Amino acid sequence: MARFIVIHMTPEKVTQDEIVEGGRKVAASQVRGARWLNSWVAGEAEKLFCEWEAPDADAVRASLEPTAVGSGAAGDLIPIGARRLLDYLL
Amino acid sequence: MIKFATDEWIKALMEVINKSEAYAQAARNWEGDFYFIVDAGDGIEEPYYLYMDLWHGKCREAFATADPSIKDPVFRMSGPLSNWRKVIEKKLDPIQGLLTRQFKLKGDMVMIMKNVKAAQELVNCTTLVPTQFPE
């Protein structure tokens, strides 16, 4: 399985209910083997970083599509892999 | 020891905040006042409203009231006494508490999540107030 980082722009304003329900939608909409692993808020950068494990990028996009952070808001979707980084370092 | 959620307690917290360099730095960009609300229940008959005017790393005003109409703050964070105690005793992260609905928030959640460090330092300040909780 490949790992991906999805970078979302944080919305300008959002309520507690919208964030909680958005997270629940994402958790419920994981499809085609994609799995949402973790998220980090980079407050000052106004970005949300989400780590996914999936067979391919399209599975991540399909999982995000029905949610508030779906297509158009997904922004950059970057494949990551420890081995690739190590290939550069060693 | 100071009884939790009283006027004396919130004013003691204001004093701690205004002496805290760590809070001043973490919250240097924060603008927004709060009602921190202790819900009725757990032996509490009426909600307690704790007002704090937090502004660029300082607390400009703080008081306890039973009349919420006195102020109209930008944020209202409410929860049961047991959850407030967990936060002050560092058994519950307040952001996690919001995301799991152990606290309710009225106000912009994005602003809160952009200032996690300020929230952490605010909690650290509460731990410096010698607090007596009802048993």
PDB file of N, CA and C in Angstrom, chain B residues 60-108:
ATOM      1  N   ARG B  60      -7.488  41.011  29.792  1.00  0.00           N
ATOM      2  CA  ARG B  60      -7.839  42.395  30.135  1.00  0.00           C
ATOM      3  C   ARG B  60      -8.940  42.476  31.187  1.00  0.00           C
ATOM      4  N   GLU B  61      -9.731  41.407  31.292  1.00  0.00           N
ATOM      5  CA  GLU B  61     -10.838  41.421  32.242  1.00  0.00           C
ATOM      6  C   GLU B  61     -11.242  39.994  32.522  1.00  0.00           C
ATOM      7  N   ALA B  62     -11.647  39.714  33.741  1.00  0.00           N
ATOM      8  CA  ALA B  62     -12.128  38.368  34.079  1.00  0.00           C
ATOM      9  C   ALA B  62     -13.084  38.463  35.255  1.00  0.00           C
ATOM     10  N   PHE B  63     -14.184  37.741  35.165  1.00  0.00           N
ATOM     11  CA  PHE B  63     -15.122  37.684  36.286  1.00  0.00           C
ATOM     12  C   PHE B  63     -16.033  36.488  36.118  1.00  0.00           C
ATOM     13  N   ALA B  64     -16.675  36.117  37.211  1.00  0.00           N
ATOM     14  CA  ALA B  64     -17.673  35.055  37.201  1.00  0.00           C
ATOM     15  C   ALA B  64     -19.043  35.701  37.306  1.00  0.00           C
ATOM     16  N   THR B  65     -20.012  35.116  36.648  1.00  0.00           N
ATOM     17  CA  THR B  65     -21.358  35.652  36.699  1.00  0.00           C
ATOM     18  C   THR B  65     -22.389  34.555  36.502  1.00  0.00           C
ATOM     19  N   ALA B  66     -23.577  34.793  37.048  1.00  0.00           N
ATOM     20  CA  ALA B  66     -24.698  33.890  36.789  1.00  0.00           C
ATOM     21  C   ALA B  66     -25.586  34.463  35.697  1.00  0.00           C
ATOM     22  N   ASP B  67     -25.249  35.671  35.243  1.00  0.00           N
ATOM     23  CA  ASP B  67     -26.064  36.355  34.242  1.00  0.00           C
ATOM     24  C   ASP B  67     -25.282  36.477  32.938  1.00  0.00           C
ATOM     25  N   PRO B  68     -25.507  35.584  31.982  1.00  0.00           N
ATOM     26  CA  PRO B  68     -24.709  35.616  30.752  1.00  0.00           C
ATOM     27  C   PRO B  68     -25.017  36.793  29.846  1.00  0.00           C
ATOM     28  N   SER B  69     -26.052  37.550  30.135  1.00  0.00           N
ATOM     29  CA  SER B  69     -26.398  38.673  29.258  1.00  0.00           C
ATOM     30  C   SER B  69     -25.452  39.856  29.445  1.00  0.00           C
ATOM     31  N   ILE B  70     -24.594  39.785  30.453  1.00  0.00           N
ATOM     32  CA  ILE B  70     -23.673  40.896  30.723  1.00  0.00           C
ATOM     33  C   ILE B  70     -22.722  41.130  29.554  1.00  0.00           C
ATOM     34  N   LYS B  71     -22.245  40.049  28.961  1.00  0.00           N
ATOM     35  CA  LYS B  71     -21.297  40.134  27.843  1.00  0.00           C
ATOM     36  C   LYS B  71     -21.811  39.289  26.680  1.00  0.00           C
ATOM     37  N   ASP B  72     -21.297  39.577  25.494  1.00  0.00           N
ATOM     38  CA  ASP B  72     -21.581  38.750  24.316  1.00  0.00           C
ATOM     39  C   ASP B  72     -20.237  38.353  23.693  1.00  0.00           C
ATOM     40  N   PRO B  73     -19.553  37.400  24.299  1.00  0.00           N
ATOM     41  CA  PRO B  73     -18.203  37.090  23.828  1.00  0.00           C
ATOM     42  C   PRO B  73     -18.199  36.381  22.472  1.00  0.00           C
ATOM     43  N   VAL B  74     -17.053  36.413  21.839  1.00  0.00           N
ATOM     44  CA  VAL B  74     -16.882  35.770  20.541  1.00  0.00           C
ATOM     45  C   VAL B  74     -16.960  34.248  20.670  1.00  0.00           C
ATOM     46  N   PHE B  75     -16.498  33.745  21.810  1.00  0.00           N
ATOM     47  CA  PHE B  75     -16.472  32.292  22.021  1.00  0.00           C
ATOM     48  C   PHE B  75     -17.220  31.906  23.297  1.00  0.00           C
ATOM     49  N   ARG B  76     -17.911  30.800  23.208  1.00  0.00           N
ATOM     50  CA  ARG B  76     -18.538  30.193  24.398  1.00  0.00           C
ATOM     51  C   ARG B  76     -18.175  28.722  24.393  1.00  0.00           C
ATOM     52  N   MET B  77     -17.479  28.301  25.442  1.00  0.00           N
ATOM     53  CA  MET B  77     -17.054  26.899  25.548  1.00  0.00           C
ATOM     54  C   MET B  77     -17.694  26.329  26.801  1.00  0.00           C
ATOM     55  N   SER B  78     -18.472  25.278  26.643  1.00  0.00           N
ATOM     56  CA  SER B  78     -19.228  24.757  27.786  1.00  0.00           C
ATOM     57  C   SER B  78     -19.016  23.267  27.945  1.00  0.00           C
ATOM     58  N   GLY B  79     -19.085  22.839  29.186  1.00  0.00           N
ATOM     59  CA  GLY B  79     -18.948  21.424  29.473  1.00  0.00           C
ATOM     60  C   GLY B  79     -19.250  21.152  30.926  1.00  0.00           C
ATOM     61  N   PRO B  80     -19.372  19.882  31.279  1.00  0.00           N
ATOM     62  CA  PRO B  80     -19.650  19.544  32.677  1.00  0.00           C
ATOM     63  C   PRO B  80     -18.431  19.775  33.557  1.00  0.00           C
ATOM     64  N   LEU B  81     -18.678  19.934  34.836  1.00  0.00           N
ATOM     65  CA  LEU B  81     -17.612  20.172  35.800  1.00  0.00           C
ATOM     66  C   LEU B  81     -16.521  19.106  35.698  1.00  0.00           C
ATOM     67  N   SER B  82     -16.934  17.861  35.545  1.00  0.00           N
ATOM     68  CA  SER B  82     -15.962  16.766  35.508  1.00  0.00           C
ATOM     69  C   SER B  82     -14.968  16.938  34.360  1.00  0.00           C
ATOM     70  N   ASN B  83     -15.443  17.441  33.218  1.00  0.00           N
ATOM     71  CA  ASN B  83     -14.535  17.621  32.081  1.00  0.00           C
ATOM     72  C   ASN B  83     -13.617  18.823  32.278  1.00  0.00           C
ATOM     73  N   TRP B  84     -14.129  19.886  32.881  1.00  0.00           N
ATOM     74  CA  TRP B  84     -13.254  21.037  33.188  1.00  0.00           C
ATOM     75  C   TRP B  84     -12.153  20.611  34.151  1.00  0.00           C
ATOM     76  N   ARG B  85     -12.533  19.763  35.114  1.00  0.00           N
ATOM     77  CA  ARG B  85     -11.529  19.288  36.075  1.00  0.00           C
ATOM     78  C   ARG B  85     -10.454  18.465  35.362  1.00  0.00           C
ATOM     79  N   LYS B  86     -10.878  17.639  34.415  1.00  0.00           N
ATOM     80  CA  LYS B  86      -9.913  16.823  33.666  1.00  0.00           C
ATOM     81  C   LYS B  86      -8.942  17.705  32.898  1.00  0.00           C
ATOM     82  N   VAL B  87      -9.437  18.789  32.329  1.00  0.00           N
ATOM     83  CA  VAL B  87      -8.563  19.693  31.571  1.00  0.00           C
ATOM     84  C   VAL B  87      -7.542  20.315  32.516  1.00  0.00           C
ATOM     85  N   ILE B  88      -8.005  20.829  33.638  1.00  0.00           N
ATOM     86  CA  ILE B  88      -7.106  21.506  34.574  1.00  0.00           C
ATOM     87  C   ILE B  88      -6.097  20.537  35.172  1.00  0.00           C
ATOM     88  N   GLU B  89      -6.510  19.301  35.339  1.00  0.00           N
ATOM     89  CA  GLU B  89      -5.599  18.271  35.863  1.00  0.00           C
ATOM     90  C   GLU B  89      -4.798  17.621  34.749  1.00  0.00           C
ATOM     91  N   LYS B  90      -4.933  18.178  33.524  1.00  0.00           N
ATOM     92  CA  LYS B  90      -4.174  17.712  32.353  1.00  0.00           C
ATOM     93  C   LYS B  90      -4.470  16.252  32.015  1.00  0.00           C
ATOM     94  N   LYS B  91      -5.677  15.839  32.285  1.00  0.00           N
ATOM     95  CA  LYS B  91      -6.112  14.491  31.878  1.00  0.00           C
ATOM     96  C   LYS B  91      -6.897  14.532  30.585  1.00  0.00           C
ATOM     97  N   LEU B  92      -7.228  15.726  30.127  1.00  0.00           N
ATOM     98  CA  LEU B  92      -7.975  15.876  28.887  1.00  0.00           C
ATOM     99  C   LEU B  92      -7.453  17.105  28.163  1.00  0.00           C
ATOM    100  N   ASP B  93      -7.010  16.914  26.922  1.00  0.00           N
ATOM    101  CA  ASP B  93      -6.588  18.043  26.115  1.00  0.00           C
ATOM    102  C   ASP B  93      -7.835  18.804  25.669  1.00  0.00           C
ATOM    103  N   PRO B  94      -7.862  20.128  25.824  1.00  0.00           N
ATOM    104  CA  PRO B  94      -9.100  20.851  25.502  1.00  0.00           C
ATOM    105  C   PRO B  94      -9.477  20.772  24.016  1.00  0.00           C
ATOM    106  N   ILE B  95      -8.488  20.735  23.132  1.00  0.00           N
ATOM    107  CA  ILE B  95      -8.795  20.622  21.703  1.00  0.00           C
ATOM    108  C   ILE B  95      -9.402  19.255  21.424  1.00  0.00           C
ATOM    109  N   GLN B  96      -8.819  18.225  22.007  1.00  0.00           N
ATOM    110  CA  GLN B  96      -9.399  16.889  21.863  1.00  0.00           C
ATOM    111  C   GLN B  96     -10.813  16.877  22.442  1.00  0.00           C
ATOM    112  N   GLY B  97     -10.984  17.576  23.541  1.00  0.00           N
ATOM    113  CA  GLY B  97     -12.312  17.658  24.139  1.00  0.00           C
ATOM    114  C   GLY B  97     -13.328  18.283  23.202  1.00  0.00           C
ATOM    115  N   LEU B  98     -12.889  19.292  22.450  1.00  0.00           N
ATOM    116  CA  LEU B  98     -13.786  19.922  21.482  1.00  0.00           C
ATOM    117  C   LEU B  98     -14.073  18.993  20.318  1.00  0.00           C
ATOM    118  N   LEU B  99     -13.041  18.329  19.814  1.00  0.00           N
ATOM    119  CA  LEU B  99     -13.219  17.465  18.638  1.00  0.00           C
ATOM    120  C   LEU B  99     -14.048  16.221  18.957  1.00  0.00           C
ATOM    121  N   THR B 100     -14.087  15.837  20.222  1.00  0.00           N
ATOM    122  CA  THR B 100     -14.885  14.670  20.617  1.00  0.00           C
ATOM    123  C   THR B 100     -16.179  15.090  21.306  1.00  0.00           C
ATOM    124  N   ARG B 101     -16.474  16.364  21.226  1.00  0.00           N
ATOM    125  CA  ARG B 101     -17.715  16.919  21.760  1.00  0.00           C
ATOM    126  C   ARG B 101     -17.867  16.702  23.263  1.00  0.00           C
ATOM    127  N   GLN B 102     -16.762  16.619  23.973  1.00  0.00           N
ATOM    128  CA  GLN B 102     -16.848  16.615  25.433  1.00  0.00           C
ATOM    129  C   GLN B 102     -17.036  18.045  25.933  1.00  0.00           C
ATOM    130  N   PHE B 103     -16.741  18.995  25.064  1.00  0.00           N
ATOM    131  CA  PHE B 103     -17.089  20.391  25.269  1.00  0.00           C
ATOM    132  C   PHE B 103     -17.838  20.856  24.038  1.00  0.00           C
ATOM    133  N   LYS B 104     -18.741  21.810  24.243  1.00  0.00           N
ATOM    134  CA  LYS B 104     -19.409  22.447  23.110  1.00  0.00           C
ATOM    135  C   LYS B 104     -18.772  23.803  22.901  1.00  0.00           C
ATOM    136  N   LEU B 105     -18.660  24.192  21.644  1.00  0.00           N
ATOM    137  CA  LEU B 105     -18.081  25.492  21.319  1.00  0.00           C
ATOM    138  C   LEU B 105     -19.034  26.271  20.436  1.00  0.00           C
ATOM    139  N   LYS B 106     -19.279  27.517  20.788  1.00  0.00           N
ATOM    140  CA  LYS B 106     -19.904  28.465  19.858  1.00  0.00           C
ATOM    141  C   LYS B 106     -18.825  29.450  19.483  1.00  0.00           C
ATOM    142  N   GLY B 107     -18.581  29.581  18.202  1.00  0.00           N
ATOM    143  CA  GLY B 107     -17.488  30.427  17.742  1.00  0.00           C
ATOM    144  C   GLY B 107     -16.702  29.676  16.677  1.00  0.00           C
ATOM    145  N   ASP B 108     -15.747  30.356  16.117  1.00  0.00           N
ATOM    146  CA  ASP B 108     -14.977  29.815  14.999  1.00  0.00           C
ATOM    147  C   ASP B 108     -13.952  28.780  15.473  1.00  0.00           C
TER     148      ASP B 108
END
